[in-house]
CSV table of C-alpha atoms in Angstrom, one decimal:
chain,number,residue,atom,x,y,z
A,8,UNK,CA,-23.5,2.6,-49.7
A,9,UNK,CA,-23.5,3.9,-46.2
A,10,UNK,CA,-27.1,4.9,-44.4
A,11,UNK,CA,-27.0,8.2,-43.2
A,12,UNK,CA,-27.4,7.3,-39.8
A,13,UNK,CA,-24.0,5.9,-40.4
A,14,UNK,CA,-22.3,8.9,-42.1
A,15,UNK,CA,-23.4,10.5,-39.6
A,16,UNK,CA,-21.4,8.1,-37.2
A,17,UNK,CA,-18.5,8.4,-39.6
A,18,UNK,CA,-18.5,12.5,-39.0
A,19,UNK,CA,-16.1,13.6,-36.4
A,20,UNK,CA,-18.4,16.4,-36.2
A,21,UNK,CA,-21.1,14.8,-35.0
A,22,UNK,CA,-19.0,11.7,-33.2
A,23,UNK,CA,-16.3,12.9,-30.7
A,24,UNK,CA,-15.7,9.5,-30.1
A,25,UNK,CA,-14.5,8.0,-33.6
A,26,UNK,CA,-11.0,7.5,-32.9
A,27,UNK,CA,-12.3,5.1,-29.6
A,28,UNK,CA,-14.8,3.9,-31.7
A,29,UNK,CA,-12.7,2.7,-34.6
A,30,UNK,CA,-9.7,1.3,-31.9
A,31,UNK,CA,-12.0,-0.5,-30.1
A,32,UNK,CA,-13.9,-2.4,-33.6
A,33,UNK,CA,-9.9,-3.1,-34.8
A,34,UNK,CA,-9.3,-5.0,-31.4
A,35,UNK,CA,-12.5,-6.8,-31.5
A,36,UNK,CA,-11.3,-7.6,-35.3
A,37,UNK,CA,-7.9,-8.4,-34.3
A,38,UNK,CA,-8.9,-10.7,-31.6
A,39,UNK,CA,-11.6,-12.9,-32.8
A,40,UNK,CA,-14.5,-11.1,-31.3
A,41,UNK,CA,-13.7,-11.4,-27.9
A,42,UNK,CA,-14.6,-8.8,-25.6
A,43,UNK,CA,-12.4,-9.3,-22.1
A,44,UNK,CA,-9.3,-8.5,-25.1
A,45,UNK,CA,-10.5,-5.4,-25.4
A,46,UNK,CA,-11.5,-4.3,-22.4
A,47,UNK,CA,-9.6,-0.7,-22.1
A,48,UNK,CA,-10.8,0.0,-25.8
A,49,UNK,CA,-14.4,-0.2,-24.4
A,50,UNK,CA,-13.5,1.9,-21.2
A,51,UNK,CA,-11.9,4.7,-23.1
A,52,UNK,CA,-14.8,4.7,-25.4
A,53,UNK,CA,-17.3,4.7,-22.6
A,54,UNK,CA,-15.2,7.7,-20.8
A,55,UNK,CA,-15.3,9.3,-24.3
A,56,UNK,CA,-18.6,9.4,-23.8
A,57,UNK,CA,-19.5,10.3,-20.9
A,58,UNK,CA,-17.1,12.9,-21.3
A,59,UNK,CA,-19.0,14.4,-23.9
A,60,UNK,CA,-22.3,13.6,-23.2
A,61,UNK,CA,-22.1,15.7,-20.1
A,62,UNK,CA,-20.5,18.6,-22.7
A,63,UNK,CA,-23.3,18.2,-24.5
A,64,UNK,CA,-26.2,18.4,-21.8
A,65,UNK,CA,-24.3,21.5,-20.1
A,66,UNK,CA,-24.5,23.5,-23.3
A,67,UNK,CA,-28.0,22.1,-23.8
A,68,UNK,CA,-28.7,23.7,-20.1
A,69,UNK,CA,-26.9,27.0,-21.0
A,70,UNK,CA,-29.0,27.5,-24.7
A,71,UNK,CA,-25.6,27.2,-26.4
A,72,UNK,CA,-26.1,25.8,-30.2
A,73,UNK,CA,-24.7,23.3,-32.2
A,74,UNK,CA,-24.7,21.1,-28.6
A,75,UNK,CA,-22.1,18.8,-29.7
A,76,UNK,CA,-19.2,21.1,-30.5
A,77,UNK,CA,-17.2,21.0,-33.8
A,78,UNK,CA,-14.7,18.5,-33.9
A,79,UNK,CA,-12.2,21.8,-34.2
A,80,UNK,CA,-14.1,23.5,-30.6
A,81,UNK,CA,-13.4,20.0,-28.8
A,82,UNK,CA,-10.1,20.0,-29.7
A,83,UNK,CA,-9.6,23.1,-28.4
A,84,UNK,CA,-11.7,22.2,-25.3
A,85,UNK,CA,-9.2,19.4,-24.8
A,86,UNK,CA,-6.0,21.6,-24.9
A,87,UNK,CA,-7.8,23.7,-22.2
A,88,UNK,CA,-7.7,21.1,-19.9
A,89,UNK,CA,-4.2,19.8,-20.6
């Protein structure tokens, strides 16, 4: 059984990064654990975020609740940006 720490990791509400997150675990699988492999997988994740970390703290700044979006208000945030 999964923790709830890691449901909560598993919930693309709460993780905007889970696609990054799951690409970048299948190349360390796929590749015998070594890092400089997967290299981009750990920058897009980082970018990820960063991305929205800063999201997060500027709603935090402007009183705005839930601060981490809904996986459906990101996506949204996304196609606003192009």
């Amino acid at each position: 059984r999964m923790s709830r720490h890691a449901k909560k990791l598993r919930d693309h509400d709460i993780n905007p990064c889970l696609v990054e997150t799951d690409a970048t675990t299948k190349c360390m699988d796929d590749n015998n654990y070594k890092k400089d492999m997967c290299t981009d997988y750990f920058l897009k994740y980082k970018n990820c975020r960063k991305f929205w970390h800063g999201i997060m703290m500027q709603r935090k700044r402007s009183g705005v609740k839930p601060e981490m979006p809904s996986a459906e208000e990101r996506k949204k945030i996304l196609e606003t940006m192009g």
